[in-house]
Coordinates of C-alpha atoms and ligand atoms in Angstrom, one line a residue:
M1 CA 0.0 0.0 0.0
A2 CA 1.4 3.4 -0.9
D3 CA 2.3 5.5 2.1
T4 CA 0.0 8.4 1.3
A5 CA -2.8 5.9 1.1
V6 CA -2.3 4.9 4.7
M7 CA -2.6 8.5 5.8
D8 CA -5.7 9.1 3.7
K9 CA -7.3 6.0 5.2
L10 CA -6.4 7.1 8.7
V11 CA -7.7 10.6 8.2
S12 CA -11.0 9.2 6.8
L13 CA -11.3 6.7 9.7
C14 CA -10.7 9.5 12.2
K15 CA -13.5 11.6 10.7
R16 CA -15.9 8.6 10.3
R17 CA -15.5 7.3 13.8
G18 CA -15.4 10.7 15.5
F19 CA -11.7 11.0 16.4
I20 CA -10.7 14.2 14.6
F21 CA -12.5 16.7 12.4
Q22 CA -11.3 19.7 10.4
S23 CA -11.9 22.9 12.2
S24 CA -14.9 25.0 10.9
E25 CA -15.6 22.4 8.2
I26 CA -19.0 23.7 7.3
Y27 CA -17.3 27.0 6.3
G28 CA -14.7 25.2 4.1
G29 CA -12.3 24.5 7.0
L30 CA -9.5 26.6 8.6
G31 CA -6.0 25.8 7.4
S32 CA -4.2 23.3 9.6
V33 CA -6.5 23.6 12.6
W34 CA -8.3 20.4 13.8
D35 CA -11.0 19.6 16.4
Y36 CA -11.1 16.4 18.4
G37 CA -14.4 14.4 18.5
P38 CA -15.7 12.1 21.2
L39 CA -13.1 9.3 20.7
G40 CA -10.3 11.7 19.8
V41 CA -10.7 13.8 23.0
E42 CA -10.5 10.6 25.1
L43 CA -7.5 9.3 23.2
K44 CA -5.6 12.6 23.6
R45 CA -6.6 12.9 27.3
N46 CA -5.2 9.5 27.9
V47 CA -1.9 10.4 26.3
K48 CA -1.7 13.6 28.4
E49 CA -2.7 11.8 31.6
R50 CA -0.1 9.2 31.1
W51 CA 2.5 11.9 30.6
W52 CA 1.3 13.8 33.7
R53 CA 1.4 10.6 35.8
A54 CA 5.0 9.8 34.7
M55 CA 6.2 13.3 35.3
V56 CA 4.2 14.6 38.3
H57 CA 2.4 11.9 40.2
D58 CA 5.0 9.1 40.0
R59 CA 7.9 11.4 41.0
D60 CA 8.7 13.5 44.1
D61 CA 11.0 15.9 42.3
I62 CA 8.6 17.5 39.7
E63 CA 5.8 19.9 40.3
G64 CA 2.9 20.7 38.0
L65 CA 2.0 24.2 36.6
D66 CA -0.7 25.7 34.4
A67 CA 0.5 29.1 33.2
A68 CA -1.6 31.5 31.1
I69 CA -1.3 31.5 27.3
L70 CA -0.9 35.3 27.2
M71 CA 2.3 36.6 28.8
H72 CA 4.0 40.0 29.1
P73 CA 5.4 40.9 25.6
R74 CA 8.9 41.4 27.1
V75 CA 9.0 37.7 27.9
W76 CA 9.3 37.0 24.1
E77 CA 12.0 39.6 23.7
A78 CA 14.0 38.0 26.6
S79 CA 13.4 34.5 25.2
G80 CA 14.7 35.4 21.8
H81 CA 11.5 34.7 20.0
V82 CA 10.8 38.3 18.8
S83 CA 14.2 38.4 17.0
G84 CA 14.9 34.7 16.4
F85 CA 11.7 32.7 15.9
T86 CA 11.6 33.3 12.2
D87 CA 11.6 31.4 8.9
P88 CA 13.0 32.8 5.7
L89 CA 10.2 33.1 3.2
V90 CA 9.9 33.7 -0.5
D91 CA 6.9 35.3 -2.3
C92 CA 5.8 34.9 -5.9
R93 CA 4.8 38.4 -7.2
Q94 CA 2.7 36.7 -9.9
C95 CA 0.4 34.2 -8.1
K96 CA 0.9 35.6 -4.6
N97 CA 1.9 32.3 -3.1
R98 CA 4.4 32.1 -0.3
F99 CA 7.1 29.5 0.3
R100 CA 9.7 28.6 2.8
A101 CA 13.1 29.5 1.3
D102 CA 14.2 25.8 1.8
D103 CA 11.1 24.5 -0.1
P104 CA 12.6 21.7 -2.3
R105 CA 10.1 22.6 -5.0
L106 CA 11.7 26.0 -5.7
K107 CA 13.9 26.0 -8.8
G108 CA 16.9 28.4 -9.1
T109 CA 17.9 31.1 -6.7
P110 CA 14.9 33.2 -5.4
G111 CA 15.4 36.9 -6.3
T112 CA 17.1 36.1 -9.6
A113 CA 15.7 36.0 -13.1
D114 CA 16.0 32.2 -13.6
A115 CA 14.1 31.2 -10.4
Q116 CA 10.8 29.6 -11.1
C117 CA 7.6 29.5 -9.0
P118 CA 6.5 25.9 -8.3
V119 CA 2.8 26.8 -8.4
C120 CA 2.3 29.2 -11.4
G121 CA 5.5 28.3 -13.2
S122 CA 6.5 32.0 -13.8
R123 CA 10.2 32.9 -14.0
G124 CA 11.8 35.8 -12.2
T125 CA 8.8 36.5 -10.0
L126 CA 10.2 35.0 -6.8
T127 CA 11.4 37.6 -4.2
E128 CA 14.6 37.3 -2.2
P129 CA 14.0 35.4 1.1
R130 CA 12.6 37.6 3.9
L131 CA 12.4 36.7 7.6
F132 CA 8.9 36.1 8.8
N133 CA 8.1 35.7 12.6
L134 CA 6.0 32.6 13.4
M135 CA 4.3 34.1 16.5
F136 CA 0.6 35.1 16.4
K137 CA -0.1 38.6 17.6
T138 CA -3.2 39.9 19.2
F139 CA -4.3 43.0 21.1
M140 CA -4.9 43.4 24.8
G141 CA -7.2 46.2 25.8
P142 CA -10.6 47.5 24.6
V143 CA -9.4 49.9 21.9
E144 CA -7.3 48.2 19.3
E145 CA -5.2 51.2 18.2
Q146 CA -4.1 51.9 21.8
A147 CA -3.9 48.4 23.0
A148 CA -0.7 46.5 23.8
I149 CA 0.4 43.9 21.3
V150 CA 0.6 40.5 23.0
Y151 CA 1.6 37.2 21.5
L152 CA -0.1 33.8 21.7
R153 CA 2.7 31.7 23.3
P154 CA 4.7 29.6 20.7
E155 CA 5.9 27.3 23.5
T156 CA 4.7 26.6 27.0
A157 CA 8.3 26.6 28.4
Q158 CA 8.5 30.3 29.1
G159 CA 5.5 30.2 31.6
I160 CA 7.7 27.7 33.6
Y161 CA 10.8 29.9 33.6
V162 CA 9.1 33.0 34.8
N163 CA 7.4 31.0 37.6
Y164 CA 10.4 29.0 38.7
L165 CA 11.0 30.9 41.8
N166 CA 7.3 31.0 42.7
V167 CA 7.1 27.2 42.4
L168 CA 10.4 26.8 44.4
Q169 CA 9.2 29.0 47.2
G170 CA 5.7 27.5 47.3
S171 CA 6.8 23.9 47.3
R172 CA 9.5 22.1 49.4
Q173 CA 11.7 21.4 46.3
K174 CA 15.4 21.9 46.1
V175 CA 17.6 21.8 43.0
P176 CA 17.6 19.4 41.2
F177 CA 13.8 19.6 40.6
G178 CA 11.4 20.0 37.7
I179 CA 8.2 21.8 36.6
A180 CA 5.8 20.1 34.2
Q181 CA 3.1 21.7 32.1
V182 CA 0.6 20.7 29.5
G183 CA -1.0 23.4 27.4
K184 CA -1.7 25.1 24.1
A185 CA 0.9 26.7 21.9
F186 CA 0.5 28.6 18.6
R187 CA 2.7 29.0 15.6
N188 CA 1.9 30.6 12.3
E189 CA 3.6 27.7 10.5
I190 CA 4.3 28.3 6.8
T191 CA 4.2 24.7 5.7
P192 CA 1.9 22.9 8.1
G193 CA 0.4 19.6 7.1
N194 CA 0.3 15.9 7.4
F195 CA -2.9 15.9 9.3
I196 CA -2.3 16.8 13.0
F197 CA 1.5 16.5 12.7
R198 CA 2.2 20.2 12.1
T199 CA -0.6 22.5 13.0
R200 CA -1.0 26.2 13.9
E201 CA -2.7 25.5 17.2
F202 CA -1.4 22.5 19.2
E203 CA -0.7 21.3 22.7
Q204 CA 2.7 20.7 24.3
M205 CA 3.7 18.5 27.2
E206 CA 6.8 20.2 28.5
M207 CA 9.0 19.6 31.5
Q208 CA 11.9 21.8 32.6
F209 CA 14.4 20.3 35.0
F210 CA 16.5 22.7 37.0
V211 CA 20.0 21.4 37.9
K212 CA 23.3 22.6 39.3
P213 CA 25.7 23.7 36.5
G214 CA 28.1 20.9 35.8
T215 CA 25.5 18.2 36.4
D216 CA 23.5 19.1 33.3
A217 CA 25.2 16.6 30.9
E218 CA 24.4 13.7 33.3
W219 CA 20.7 14.8 33.7
F220 CA 20.5 15.3 30.0
E221 CA 21.4 11.6 29.5
R222 CA 19.1 10.4 32.2
W223 CA 16.1 12.3 30.7
R224 CA 16.9 11.0 27.2
E225 CA 16.7 7.4 28.6
L226 CA 13.5 8.1 30.5
R227 CA 11.7 9.7 27.6
M228 CA 12.5 7.0 25.2
S229 CA 11.2 4.4 27.7
W230 CA 8.0 6.4 28.1
H231 CA 7.3 6.1 24.3
H232 CA 8.0 2.4 24.4
A233 CA 5.6 1.9 27.4
L234 CA 3.0 3.7 25.3
G235 CA 3.1 0.7 23.1
L236 CA 4.9 2.3 20.1
A237 CA 6.9 -0.1 18.0
P238 CA 10.6 0.3 19.2
A239 CA 11.8 -0.3 15.6
K240 CA 9.9 2.8 14.5
L241 CA 11.6 5.0 17.1
R242 CA 15.1 6.5 16.8
W243 CA 17.3 9.3 18.0
H244 CA 18.4 12.3 15.9
E245 CA 21.2 14.4 17.3
H246 CA 21.1 18.1 16.3
G247 CA 24.3 19.2 14.6
P248 CA 25.8 22.7 15.2
T249 CA 23.7 24.3 12.4
E250 CA 20.4 22.7 13.6
L251 CA 20.6 23.7 17.3
A252 CA 17.9 26.2 18.4
H253 CA 19.2 29.6 19.7
Y254 CA 18.8 28.4 23.3
A255 CA 20.3 24.9 23.1
R256 CA 23.8 23.6 24.0
A257 CA 22.8 20.1 23.0
A258 CA 19.6 18.6 21.6
Y259 CA 18.3 15.2 20.6
D260 CA 14.9 14.5 18.9
I261 CA 13.0 11.3 19.3
E262 CA 11.8 10.5 15.8
Y263 CA 9.1 8.1 14.6
E264 CA 8.8 6.6 11.2
F265 CA 5.5 8.0 9.9
P266 CA 4.1 6.9 6.5
F267 CA 5.5 10.3 5.3
G268 CA 9.0 9.6 6.7
W269 CA 11.1 9.9 9.9
N270 CA 10.0 12.9 11.9
E271 CA 10.4 14.5 15.3
I272 CA 7.8 13.8 18.0
E273 CA 9.8 15.0 21.1
G274 CA 12.9 17.2 21.7
I275 CA 15.2 16.8 24.7
H276 CA 17.3 20.0 25.1
N277 CA 20.2 21.1 27.3
R278 CA 19.3 24.8 27.6
G279 CA 22.1 25.7 30.0
D280 CA 21.5 29.0 31.7
F281 CA 20.2 30.7 28.6
D282 CA 16.6 31.1 29.7
L283 CA 17.0 32.1 33.4
G284 CA 20.0 34.3 32.4
R285 CA 18.0 36.2 29.8
H286 CA 15.0 36.6 32.1
Q287 CA 17.2 37.8 34.9
Q288 CA 18.8 40.3 32.6
H289 CA 15.6 41.6 31.0
S290 CA 13.4 41.7 34.1
G291 CA 16.1 43.0 36.5
K292 CA 15.0 40.4 39.0
K293 CA 17.5 38.0 40.6
L294 CA 16.7 34.5 39.6
E295 CA 19.5 32.7 41.4
Y296 CA 19.1 29.7 43.6
F297 CA 20.7 29.6 47.0
D298 CA 21.8 26.1 48.1
Q299 CA 21.7 26.4 51.9
G300 CA 23.5 23.1 52.5
A301 CA 26.5 24.1 50.3
G302 CA 26.2 27.8 51.0
E303 CA 26.4 28.4 47.2
R304 CA 24.4 30.7 45.0
Y305 CA 24.0 30.0 41.2
L306 CA 21.7 30.2 38.2
P307 CA 20.4 26.7 37.6
F308 CA 20.9 25.1 34.2
I309 CA 17.8 23.6 32.5
V310 CA 17.3 20.2 30.8
E311 CA 14.0 20.3 28.9
T312 CA 11.8 17.5 27.6
S313 CA 9.3 18.8 25.1
A314 CA 6.7 16.6 23.4
G315 CA 3.6 17.5 21.3
A316 CA 0.4 16.0 22.7
D317 CA -1.2 16.1 19.2
R318 CA 1.9 14.7 17.6
V319 CA 2.2 11.8 20.1
T320 CA -1.6 11.2 19.5
L321 CA -1.0 11.0 15.8
T322 CA 1.9 8.6 16.4
V323 CA -0.3 6.4 18.6
L324 CA -2.9 6.4 15.8
V325 CA -0.5 5.6 13.0
D326 CA 1.3 2.9 15.1
A327 CA -2.0 1.3 15.9
Y328 CA -3.6 1.3 12.4
R329 CA -3.6 -2.0 10.6
E330 CA -5.7 -3.9 8.1
E331 CA -6.1 -7.7 8.1
Q332 CA -7.9 -10.2 5.8
V333 CA -10.4 -12.2 7.8
E334 CA -12.7 -14.7 6.1
G335 CA -12.4 -12.8 2.8
E336 CA -13.1 -9.4 4.3
T337 CA -10.8 -6.5 5.4
R338 CA -10.8 -5.9 9.1
V339 CA -9.5 -2.5 10.1
V340 CA -8.1 -2.4 13.6
L341 CA -6.7 0.4 15.8
G342 CA -4.6 -1.8 18.1
F343 CA -4.1 0.8 20.9
H344 CA -2.4 0.0 24.1
P345 CA -5.3 -0.5 26.6
A346 CA -4.1 2.4 28.7
V347 CA -4.8 4.9 25.9
A348 CA -7.8 3.2 24.2
P349 CA -10.8 5.6 24.4
I350 CA -13.2 2.8 25.2
K351 CA -11.9 -0.1 27.3
A352 CA -14.8 -2.5 26.8
A353 CA -18.1 -2.7 24.8
I354 CA -21.1 -4.6 26.2
L355 CA -23.2 -6.2 23.6
P356 CA -26.4 -8.2 23.9
L357 CA -26.3 -10.9 21.1
V358 CA -30.0 -10.1 20.2
K359 CA -32.4 -7.4 21.4
K360 CA -34.8 -9.8 23.1
D361 CA -35.2 -12.7 25.6
G362 CA -33.9 -10.6 28.5
M363 CA -30.4 -10.2 27.0
P364 CA -30.5 -6.4 26.7
E365 CA -31.5 -6.2 30.4
L366 CA -28.7 -8.4 31.6
A367 CA -26.2 -6.6 29.3
M368 CA -27.4 -3.2 30.6
A369 CA -26.8 -4.3 34.2
A370 CA -23.3 -5.5 33.3
Y371 CA -22.7 -2.2 31.5
D372 CA -23.9 -0.1 34.5
D373 CA -21.5 -2.0 36.7
M374 CA -18.5 -1.8 34.3
R375 CA -18.8 1.9 33.5
K376 CA -18.2 2.8 37.1
R377 CA -14.7 1.2 36.7
F378 CA -13.6 2.3 33.2
P379 CA -15.0 3.9 30.1
C380 CA -17.4 1.4 28.4
F381 CA -19.8 1.5 25.5
Y382 CA -23.2 -0.2 25.2
D383 CA -24.3 -1.3 21.7
D384 CA -27.4 -3.4 20.8
S385 CA -27.9 -2.4 17.1
G386 CA -26.9 -4.5 14.1
A387 CA -25.4 -7.9 13.5
I388 CA -22.9 -8.9 16.2
G389 CA -20.1 -9.2 13.5
R390 CA -20.6 -5.6 12.5
R391 CA -20.6 -4.4 16.1
Y392 CA -17.3 -6.2 16.6
R393 CA -15.9 -4.5 13.5
R394 CA -17.0 -1.1 14.7
M395 CA -15.3 -1.6 18.0
D396 CA -12.1 -2.8 16.2
E397 CA -12.1 0.5 14.3
A398 CA -12.5 2.4 17.6
G399 CA -9.6 0.5 19.1
T400 CA -11.7 -1.1 21.9
P401 CA -9.6 -3.9 23.5
F402 CA -12.5 -6.1 24.7
C403 CA -16.1 -6.9 23.6
V404 CA -18.3 -8.5 26.1
T405 CA -21.3 -10.5 24.6
V406 CA -24.4 -11.5 26.5
D407 CA -26.0 -14.5 24.8
G408 CA -28.6 -17.2 25.6
E409 CA -26.2 -19.1 27.8
S410 CA -25.6 -16.0 29.8
L411 CA -29.3 -16.1 31.0
V412 CA -28.9 -19.6 32.3
E413 CA -25.2 -19.9 33.3
R414 CA -24.6 -16.2 34.2
T415 CA -21.5 -16.3 32.0
V416 CA -20.5 -14.0 29.0
T417 CA -18.0 -14.2 26.2
V418 CA -15.0 -11.8 26.3
R419 CA -13.6 -11.2 22.8
H420 CA -10.0 -10.0 22.5
R421 CA -9.6 -7.3 19.8
D422 CA -6.2 -8.4 18.6
S423 CA -6.5 -12.2 18.6
M424 CA -10.3 -12.2 18.1
Q425 CA -10.2 -15.2 20.6
Q426 CA -13.1 -15.5 23.0
D427 CA -13.1 -16.5 26.7
R428 CA -16.1 -17.6 28.6
V429 CA -16.1 -15.7 31.9
S430 CA -18.7 -15.7 34.8
L431 CA -20.5 -12.4 35.3
D432 CA -19.3 -12.3 38.9
R433 CA -15.6 -12.4 37.7
L434 CA -16.1 -10.1 34.7
A435 CA -14.9 -6.8 36.3
G436 CA -11.8 -8.5 37.8
F437 CA -11.0 -10.3 34.5
L438 CA -11.2 -7.1 32.5
E439 CA -9.3 -5.0 35.1
D440 CA -6.5 -7.6 35.0
A441 CA -6.5 -7.7 31.2
L442 CA -6.5 -3.9 30.9
R443 CA -3.5 -3.7 33.3
G444 CA -1.7 -6.1 30.9
Ligands
GAP1 N1 10.2 24.4 24.2 C1 10.9 23.8 23.2 C2 10.1 23.6 22.0 O1 9.0 24.1 21.8 P1 10.1 22.4 19.6 O2 11.1 21.4 19.1 O3 9.9 23.7 18.8 O4 10.7 22.8 21.0 C3 8.7 20.7 20.8 O5 8.7 21.7 19.9 C4 7.6 19.7 20.3 O6 6.3 20.4 20.1 C5 7.9 19.0 19.0 O7 8.7 17.9 19.2 C6 6.5 18.6 18.5 O8 6.1 17.4 19.1 C7 5.6 19.8 19.1 N2 5.4 20.8 18.0 C8 6.2 21.8 17.7 N3 5.6 22.5 16.6 C9 4.4 21.9 16.4 C10 3.4 22.1 15.4 N4 3.4 23.2 14.6 N5 2.3 21.3 15.4 C11 2.2 20.2 16.3 N6 3.2 20.0 17.2 C12 4.3 20.8 17.2

């Protein structure tokens, strides 16, 4: 199957089954902005909750934070985003299209007579590259002309840096410690695309770890290991994950060292998370621009220093896309194509479907009672419409790990069948043991 075909099928499945819709679709859609439907919102929440658990709840040395999207405009001067968060762009004076200067479709050198526009084909109409800032601007205050310009944050990290002393003072943490945050970020990307891979509005799951200078290289390695293990534990195929080390020309303005975790998507290997050694760049710049001392005082050692920062930065939407791509498969079963989303049970939006075999003879009542019991424990779905085979297929497409069927025998023996999504094998389980059976199976 051609690679683009896989993505087309996944996009269509996501719309059909209520995972992801194009934003404002009835108005023709808004470029590279997407909405999450009933199954999609559960899937993405599960990804974010797993991250939060690994970062905040399972550790004593990381605190959570939820900083505002709007920040003082000077934050972005200090961070280097006003001057440095830019892409060089080329315009076609003929057809008015705009391209990144490194767009492989551009022929010749933009700004010269031989350069050719990849859309309208005109020669000599491409401008020289000009820098374009990727931050979205908006106005704060009731009268637009007098209002201050503020930016929609292009990364969540800055909300952590400007609050680091507040968190330190309000918690009982000592360096080394971290602050974790999940939240929206916005970038006016020039070449967004590949579904929810690169969008203009997205969510980041970022953690900034504050360490004593000199220990940063060691922490950087430790966080690299931990983050790769987290992706493995999410159920992603290890063979489709790899490291990419940033060379000197790739490093962001703030980074001393950086590695990306890449996944092999149908459209090629691409970054899903970055791990960066940011040194004292951020706290140093905020100290300088705000005039406020941001040093840490180590009482035990009697030392004062500006901590170095090791950052782990993953996109919640990008990881959700990775989970979807990794889970998607087609199989031939009895001459028919079975489409399955083989999610890890921890991220599956629905954990079990409860299905009466037929809509009569007391089966719906028994199934409904089992559903009422199960839904108190984990997200479940009740479905009594259509042939049982079709109901199984619908649940396979939704990535539901288990289907529980109530049949004639259930009324006599008080047992049900539990069908496993991946193997399609069925176990006979007594109704009394059903909850425990499913809970054990979901824990894996
Ligand atoms: N604070 C560091 C930072 O923002 P980044 O490499 O620019 O680093 C980190 O972004 C992660 O955020 C990426 O690995 C990706 O998962 C996600 N991300 C960045 N831009 C995105 C976009 N336009 N759409 C979706 N996710 C994006």
